[in-house]
PDB file of C-alpha atoms in Angstrom:
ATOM      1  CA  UNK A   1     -12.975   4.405 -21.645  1.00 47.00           C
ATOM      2  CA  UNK A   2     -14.604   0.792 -22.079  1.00 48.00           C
ATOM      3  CA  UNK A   3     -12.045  -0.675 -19.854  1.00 54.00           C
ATOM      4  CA  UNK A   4     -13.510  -2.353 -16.750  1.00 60.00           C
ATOM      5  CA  UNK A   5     -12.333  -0.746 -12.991  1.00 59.00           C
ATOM      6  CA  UNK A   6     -11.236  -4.018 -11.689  1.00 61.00           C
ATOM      7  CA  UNK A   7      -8.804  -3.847 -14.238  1.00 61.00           C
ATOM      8  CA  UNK A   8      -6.825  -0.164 -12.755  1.00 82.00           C
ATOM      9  CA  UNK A   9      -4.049  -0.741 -10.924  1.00 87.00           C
ATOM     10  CA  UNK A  10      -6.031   1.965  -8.664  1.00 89.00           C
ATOM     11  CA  UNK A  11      -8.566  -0.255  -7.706  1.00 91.00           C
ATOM     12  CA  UNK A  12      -5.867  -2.786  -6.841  1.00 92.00           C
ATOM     13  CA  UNK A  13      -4.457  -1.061  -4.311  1.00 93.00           C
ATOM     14  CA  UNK A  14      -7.348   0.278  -2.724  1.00 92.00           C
ATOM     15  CA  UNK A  15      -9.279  -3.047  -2.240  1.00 94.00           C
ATOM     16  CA  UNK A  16      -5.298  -4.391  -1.233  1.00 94.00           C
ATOM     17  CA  UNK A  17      -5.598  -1.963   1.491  1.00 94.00           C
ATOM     18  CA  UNK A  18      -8.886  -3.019   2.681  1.00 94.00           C
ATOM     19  CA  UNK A  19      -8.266  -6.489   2.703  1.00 94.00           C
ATOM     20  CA  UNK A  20      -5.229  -5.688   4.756  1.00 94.00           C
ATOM     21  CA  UNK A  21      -6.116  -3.195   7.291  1.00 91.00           C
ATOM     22  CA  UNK A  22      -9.940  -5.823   7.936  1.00 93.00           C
ATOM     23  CA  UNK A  23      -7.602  -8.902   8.254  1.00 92.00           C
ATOM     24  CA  UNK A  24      -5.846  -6.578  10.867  1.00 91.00           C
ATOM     25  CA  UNK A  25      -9.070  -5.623  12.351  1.00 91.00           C
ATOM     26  CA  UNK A  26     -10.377  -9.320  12.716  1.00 92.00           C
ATOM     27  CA  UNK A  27      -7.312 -10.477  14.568  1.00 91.00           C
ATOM     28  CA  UNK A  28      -7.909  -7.577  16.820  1.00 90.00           C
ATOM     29  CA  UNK A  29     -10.819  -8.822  17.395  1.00 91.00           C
ATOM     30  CA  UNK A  30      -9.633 -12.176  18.950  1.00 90.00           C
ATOM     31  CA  UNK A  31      -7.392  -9.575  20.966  1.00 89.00           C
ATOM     32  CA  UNK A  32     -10.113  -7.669  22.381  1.00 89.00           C
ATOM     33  CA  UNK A  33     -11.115 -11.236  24.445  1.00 89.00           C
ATOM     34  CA  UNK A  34      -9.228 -10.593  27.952  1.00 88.00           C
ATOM     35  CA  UNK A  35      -8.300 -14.286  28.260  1.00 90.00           C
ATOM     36  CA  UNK A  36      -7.016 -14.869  25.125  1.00 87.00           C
ATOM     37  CA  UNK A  37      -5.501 -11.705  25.232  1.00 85.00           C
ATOM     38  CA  UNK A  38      -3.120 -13.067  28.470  1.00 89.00           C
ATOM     39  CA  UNK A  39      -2.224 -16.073  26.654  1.00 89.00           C
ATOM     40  CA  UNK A  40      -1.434 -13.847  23.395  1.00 89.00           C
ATOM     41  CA  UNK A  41       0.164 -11.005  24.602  1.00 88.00           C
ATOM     42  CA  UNK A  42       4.032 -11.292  24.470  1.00 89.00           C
ATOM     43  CA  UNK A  43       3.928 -14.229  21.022  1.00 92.00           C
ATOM     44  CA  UNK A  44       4.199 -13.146  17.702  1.00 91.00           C
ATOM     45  CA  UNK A  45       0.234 -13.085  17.474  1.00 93.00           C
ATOM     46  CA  UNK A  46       0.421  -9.388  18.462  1.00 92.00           C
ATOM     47  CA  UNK A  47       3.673  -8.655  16.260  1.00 92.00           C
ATOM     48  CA  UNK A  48       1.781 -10.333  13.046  1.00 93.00           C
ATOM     49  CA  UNK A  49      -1.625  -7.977  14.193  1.00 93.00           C
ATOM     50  CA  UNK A  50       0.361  -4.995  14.497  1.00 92.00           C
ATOM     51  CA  UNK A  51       2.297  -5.403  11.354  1.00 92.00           C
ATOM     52  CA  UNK A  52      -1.262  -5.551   9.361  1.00 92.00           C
ATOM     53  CA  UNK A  53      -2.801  -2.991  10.744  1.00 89.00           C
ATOM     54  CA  UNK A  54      -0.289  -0.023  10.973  1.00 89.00           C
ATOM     55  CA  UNK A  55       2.750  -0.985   9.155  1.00 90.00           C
ATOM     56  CA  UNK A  56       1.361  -2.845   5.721  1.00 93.00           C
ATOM     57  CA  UNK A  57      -1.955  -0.541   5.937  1.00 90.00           C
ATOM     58  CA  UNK A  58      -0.054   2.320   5.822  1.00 92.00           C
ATOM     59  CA  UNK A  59       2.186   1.366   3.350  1.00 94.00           C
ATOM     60  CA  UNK A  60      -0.926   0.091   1.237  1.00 94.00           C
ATOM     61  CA  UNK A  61      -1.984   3.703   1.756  1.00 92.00           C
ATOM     62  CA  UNK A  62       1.399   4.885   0.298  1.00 95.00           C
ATOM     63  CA  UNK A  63       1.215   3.073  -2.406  1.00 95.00           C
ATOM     64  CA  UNK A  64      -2.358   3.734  -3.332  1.00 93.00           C
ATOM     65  CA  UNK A  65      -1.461   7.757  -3.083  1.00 93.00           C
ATOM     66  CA  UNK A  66       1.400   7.180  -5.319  1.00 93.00           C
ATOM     67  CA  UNK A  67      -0.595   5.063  -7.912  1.00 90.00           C
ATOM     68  CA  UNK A  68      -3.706   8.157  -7.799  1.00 87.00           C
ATOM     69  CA  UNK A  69      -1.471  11.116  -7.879  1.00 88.00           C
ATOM     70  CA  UNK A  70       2.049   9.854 -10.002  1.00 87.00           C
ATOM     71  CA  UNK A  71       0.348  11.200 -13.635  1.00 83.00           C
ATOM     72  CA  UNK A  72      -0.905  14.658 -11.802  1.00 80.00           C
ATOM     73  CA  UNK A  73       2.651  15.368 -10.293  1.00 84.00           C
ATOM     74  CA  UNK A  74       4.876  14.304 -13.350  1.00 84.00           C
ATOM     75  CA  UNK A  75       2.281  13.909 -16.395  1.00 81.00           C
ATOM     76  CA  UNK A  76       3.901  10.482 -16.477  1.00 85.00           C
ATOM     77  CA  UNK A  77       1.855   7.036 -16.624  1.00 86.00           C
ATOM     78  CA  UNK A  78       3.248   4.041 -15.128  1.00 89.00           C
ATOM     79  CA  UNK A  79       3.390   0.794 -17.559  1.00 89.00           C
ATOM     80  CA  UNK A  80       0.222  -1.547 -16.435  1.00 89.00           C
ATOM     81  CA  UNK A  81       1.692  -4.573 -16.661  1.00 92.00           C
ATOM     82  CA  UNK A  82       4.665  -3.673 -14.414  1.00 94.00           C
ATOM     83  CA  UNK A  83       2.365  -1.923 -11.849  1.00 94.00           C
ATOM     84  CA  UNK A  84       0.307  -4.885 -11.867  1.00 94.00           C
ATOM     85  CA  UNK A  85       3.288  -7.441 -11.335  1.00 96.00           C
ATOM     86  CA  UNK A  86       4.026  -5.110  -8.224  1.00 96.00           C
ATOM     87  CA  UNK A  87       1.166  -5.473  -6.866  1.00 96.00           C
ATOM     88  CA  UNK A  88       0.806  -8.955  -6.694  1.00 96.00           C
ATOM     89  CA  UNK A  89       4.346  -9.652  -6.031  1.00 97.00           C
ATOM     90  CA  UNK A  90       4.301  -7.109  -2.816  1.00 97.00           C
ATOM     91  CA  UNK A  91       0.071  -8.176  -2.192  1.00 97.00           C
ATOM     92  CA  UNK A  92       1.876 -12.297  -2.003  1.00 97.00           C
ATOM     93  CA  UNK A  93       5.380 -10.950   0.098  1.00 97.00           C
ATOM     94  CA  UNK A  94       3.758  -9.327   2.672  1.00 96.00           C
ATOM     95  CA  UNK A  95       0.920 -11.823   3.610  1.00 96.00           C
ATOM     96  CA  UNK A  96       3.660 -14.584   3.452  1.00 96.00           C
ATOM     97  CA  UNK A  97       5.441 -12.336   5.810  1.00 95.00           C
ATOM     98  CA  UNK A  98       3.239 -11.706   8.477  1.00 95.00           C
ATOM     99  CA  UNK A  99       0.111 -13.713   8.134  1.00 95.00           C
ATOM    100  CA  UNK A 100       2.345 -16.567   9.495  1.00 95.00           C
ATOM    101  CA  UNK A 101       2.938 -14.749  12.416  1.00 93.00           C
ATOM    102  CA  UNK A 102      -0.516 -15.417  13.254  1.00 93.00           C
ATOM    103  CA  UNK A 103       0.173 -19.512  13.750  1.00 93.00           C
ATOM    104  CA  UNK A 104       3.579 -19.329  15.245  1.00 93.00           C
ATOM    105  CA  UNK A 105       1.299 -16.529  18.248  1.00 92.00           C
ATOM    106  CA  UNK A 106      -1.117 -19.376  18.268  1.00 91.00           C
ATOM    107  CA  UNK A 107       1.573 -21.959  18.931  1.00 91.00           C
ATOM    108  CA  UNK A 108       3.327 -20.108  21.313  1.00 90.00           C
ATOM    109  CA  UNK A 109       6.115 -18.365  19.997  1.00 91.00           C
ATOM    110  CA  UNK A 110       7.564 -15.761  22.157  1.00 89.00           C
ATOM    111  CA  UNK A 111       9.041 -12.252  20.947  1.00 86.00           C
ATOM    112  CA  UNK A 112      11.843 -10.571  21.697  1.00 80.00           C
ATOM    113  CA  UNK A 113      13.654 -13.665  21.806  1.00 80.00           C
ATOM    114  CA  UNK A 114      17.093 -14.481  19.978  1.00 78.00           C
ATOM    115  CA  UNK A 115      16.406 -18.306  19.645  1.00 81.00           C
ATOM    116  CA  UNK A 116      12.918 -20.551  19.287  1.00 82.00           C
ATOM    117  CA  UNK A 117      12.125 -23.406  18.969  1.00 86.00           C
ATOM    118  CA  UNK A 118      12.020 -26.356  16.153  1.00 87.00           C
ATOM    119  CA  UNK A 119       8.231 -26.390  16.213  1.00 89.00           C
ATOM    120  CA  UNK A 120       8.019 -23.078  15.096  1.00 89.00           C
ATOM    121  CA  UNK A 121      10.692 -23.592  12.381  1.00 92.00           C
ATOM    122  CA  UNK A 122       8.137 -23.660   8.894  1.00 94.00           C
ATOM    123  CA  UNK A 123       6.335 -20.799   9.954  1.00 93.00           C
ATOM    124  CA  UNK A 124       9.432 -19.226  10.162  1.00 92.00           C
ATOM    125  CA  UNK A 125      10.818 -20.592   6.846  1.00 95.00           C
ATOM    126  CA  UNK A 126       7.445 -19.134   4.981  1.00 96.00           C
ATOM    127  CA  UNK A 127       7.894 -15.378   6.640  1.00 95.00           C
ATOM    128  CA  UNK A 128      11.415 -15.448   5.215  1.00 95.00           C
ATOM    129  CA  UNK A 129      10.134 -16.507   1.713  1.00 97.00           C
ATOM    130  CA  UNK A 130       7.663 -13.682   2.102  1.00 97.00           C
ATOM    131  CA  UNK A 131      10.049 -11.455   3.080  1.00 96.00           C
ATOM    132  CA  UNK A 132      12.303 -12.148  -0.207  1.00 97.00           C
ATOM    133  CA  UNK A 133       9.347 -11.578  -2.276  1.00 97.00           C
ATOM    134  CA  UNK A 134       8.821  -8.109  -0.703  1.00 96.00           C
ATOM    135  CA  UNK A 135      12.055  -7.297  -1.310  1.00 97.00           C
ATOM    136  CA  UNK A 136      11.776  -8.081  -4.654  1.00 97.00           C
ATOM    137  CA  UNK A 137       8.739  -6.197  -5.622  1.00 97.00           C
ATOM    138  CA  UNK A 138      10.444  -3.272  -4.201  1.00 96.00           C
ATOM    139  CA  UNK A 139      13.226  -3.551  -6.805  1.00 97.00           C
ATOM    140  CA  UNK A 140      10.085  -4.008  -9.374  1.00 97.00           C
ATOM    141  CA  UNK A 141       8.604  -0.921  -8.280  1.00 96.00           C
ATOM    142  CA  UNK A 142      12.059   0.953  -8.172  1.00 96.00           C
ATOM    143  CA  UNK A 143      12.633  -0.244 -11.930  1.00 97.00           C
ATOM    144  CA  UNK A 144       8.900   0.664 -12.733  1.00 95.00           C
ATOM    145  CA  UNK A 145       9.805   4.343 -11.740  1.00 95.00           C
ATOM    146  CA  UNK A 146      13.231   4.214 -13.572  1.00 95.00           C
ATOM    147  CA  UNK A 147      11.176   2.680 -16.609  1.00 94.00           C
ATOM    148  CA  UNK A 148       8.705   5.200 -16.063  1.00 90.00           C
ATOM    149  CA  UNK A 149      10.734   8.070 -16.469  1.00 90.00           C
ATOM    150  CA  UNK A 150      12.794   6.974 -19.496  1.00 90.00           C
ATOM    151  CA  UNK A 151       9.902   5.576 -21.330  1.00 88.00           C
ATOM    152  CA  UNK A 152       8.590   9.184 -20.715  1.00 81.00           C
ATOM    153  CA  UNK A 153       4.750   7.859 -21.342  1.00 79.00           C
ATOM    154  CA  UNK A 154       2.897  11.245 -20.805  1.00 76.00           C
ATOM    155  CA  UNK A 155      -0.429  11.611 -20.706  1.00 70.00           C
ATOM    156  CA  UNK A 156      -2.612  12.797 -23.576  1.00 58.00           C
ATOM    157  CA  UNK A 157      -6.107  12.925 -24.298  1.00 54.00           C
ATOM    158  CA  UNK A 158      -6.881  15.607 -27.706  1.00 46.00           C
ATOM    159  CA  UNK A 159      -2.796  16.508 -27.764  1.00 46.00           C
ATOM    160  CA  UNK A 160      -3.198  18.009 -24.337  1.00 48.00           C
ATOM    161  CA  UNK A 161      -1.550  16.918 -21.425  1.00 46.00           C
ATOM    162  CA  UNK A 162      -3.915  15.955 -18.488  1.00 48.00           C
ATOM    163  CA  UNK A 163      -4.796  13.510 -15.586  1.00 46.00           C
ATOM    164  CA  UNK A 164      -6.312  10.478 -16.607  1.00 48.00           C
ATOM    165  CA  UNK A 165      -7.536   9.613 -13.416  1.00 48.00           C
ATOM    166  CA  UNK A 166     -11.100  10.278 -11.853  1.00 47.00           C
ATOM    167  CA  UNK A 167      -9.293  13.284  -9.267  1.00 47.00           C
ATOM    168  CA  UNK A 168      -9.908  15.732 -12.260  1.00 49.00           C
ATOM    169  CA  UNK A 169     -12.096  15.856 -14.279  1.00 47.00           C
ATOM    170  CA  UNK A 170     -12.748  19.259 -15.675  1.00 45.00           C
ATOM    171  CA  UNK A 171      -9.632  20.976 -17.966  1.00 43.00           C
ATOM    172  CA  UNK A 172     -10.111  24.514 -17.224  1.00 42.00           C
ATOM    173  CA  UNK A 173      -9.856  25.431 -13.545  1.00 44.00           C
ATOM    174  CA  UNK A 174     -12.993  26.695 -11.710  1.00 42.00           C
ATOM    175  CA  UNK A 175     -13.383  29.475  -8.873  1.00 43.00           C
ATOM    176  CA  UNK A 176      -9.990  31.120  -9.526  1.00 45.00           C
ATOM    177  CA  UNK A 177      -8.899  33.996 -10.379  1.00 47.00           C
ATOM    178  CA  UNK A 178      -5.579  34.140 -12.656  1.00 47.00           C
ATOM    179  CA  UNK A 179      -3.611  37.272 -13.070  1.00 48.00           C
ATOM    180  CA  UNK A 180      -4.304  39.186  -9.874  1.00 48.00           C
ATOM    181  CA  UNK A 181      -3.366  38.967  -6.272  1.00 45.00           C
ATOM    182  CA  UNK A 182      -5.859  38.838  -3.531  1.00 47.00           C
ATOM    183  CA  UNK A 183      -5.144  39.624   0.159  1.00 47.00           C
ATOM    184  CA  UNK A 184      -6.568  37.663   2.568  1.00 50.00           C
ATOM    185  CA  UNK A 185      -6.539  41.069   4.236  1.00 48.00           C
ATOM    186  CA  UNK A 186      -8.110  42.955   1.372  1.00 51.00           C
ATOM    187  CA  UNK A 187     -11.584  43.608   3.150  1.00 54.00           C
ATOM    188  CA  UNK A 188     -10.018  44.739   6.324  1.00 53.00           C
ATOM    189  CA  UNK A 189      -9.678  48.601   7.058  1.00 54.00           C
ATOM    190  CA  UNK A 190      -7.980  50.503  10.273  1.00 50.00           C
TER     191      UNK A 190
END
């Protein structure tokens, strides 16, 4: 109870998803100018904007759904330390992935092209290193659900198995009735 909010994985992913989808918002912004908006249009300027606002915020979203709902759908708590390695490790992959994109726009780099230039060469060399470390927090999160599951952490509070999370906080349902069926079409006569 005395542990601090910063410290949830939760709150991770939430403020992850912020900080994603405003750095996608801010390089709209530079996009919304008409003239730089010719000179940007076809480099990878637009690919690294797009990419942070619908792709990575999405999957931010994902993952913040999965992290809020995982002990309410199997009573199962993930192991902090592995959900916080995740984090960072995918948080690091994808900025390295895409914020790069940004410079190589910038400097001129077309898309839809098979071949570039030198000059664009170490922005290049950084997206790929981002891109490994994405696709290595993805095995970490794929072994945190594995580990998950045969750790078979539930979660307890008084010997009764319930959501730890701040989605529920009462134990005995409210407004419902148990035991009998009502039709929607009860009140209706002919």
């Amino acid at each position: 109870m005395g542990e601090k909010i910063n410290n949830q994985p939760l709150f991770l992913w939430v403020i992850g998803f912020i900080f994603i989808f405003r750095l996608g918002g801010f390089t709209g912004l530079i996009l919304s100018n008409s003239r730089l908006d010719i000179v940007l249009h076809d480099t990878y300027y637009v690919v690294g904007h797009f990419h942070y606002v619908l792709s990575i915020g999405a999957v931010f979203g994902i993952f913040t759904a999965i992290c809020l709902w995982w002990d309410h759908l199997f009573g199962l708590i993930f192991n902090k330390i592995l959900i916080n390695i995740f984090f960072w490790t995918f948080f690091i992959g994808v900025n390295l992935t895409f914020f790069p994109m940004h410079f190589a726009g910038m400097q001129g780099m077309a898309r839809k092209y098979l071949d570039y230039n030198d000059i664009f060469l170490k922005w290049n060399i950084i997206s790929s290193l981002g891109r490994i470390i994405s696709l290595f927090s993805i095995i970490i999160f794929l072994y945190l659900i594995l580990e998950c599951f045969y750790s078979f952490r539930l979660v307890l509070i008084n010997n009764i198995v319930v959501s730890t999370s701040g989605e529920i906080t009462n134990l005995i349902p409210f407004n419902h009735r148990y035991g009998e069926l009502v039709s929607p079409f009860s009140n209706i006569k002919f």
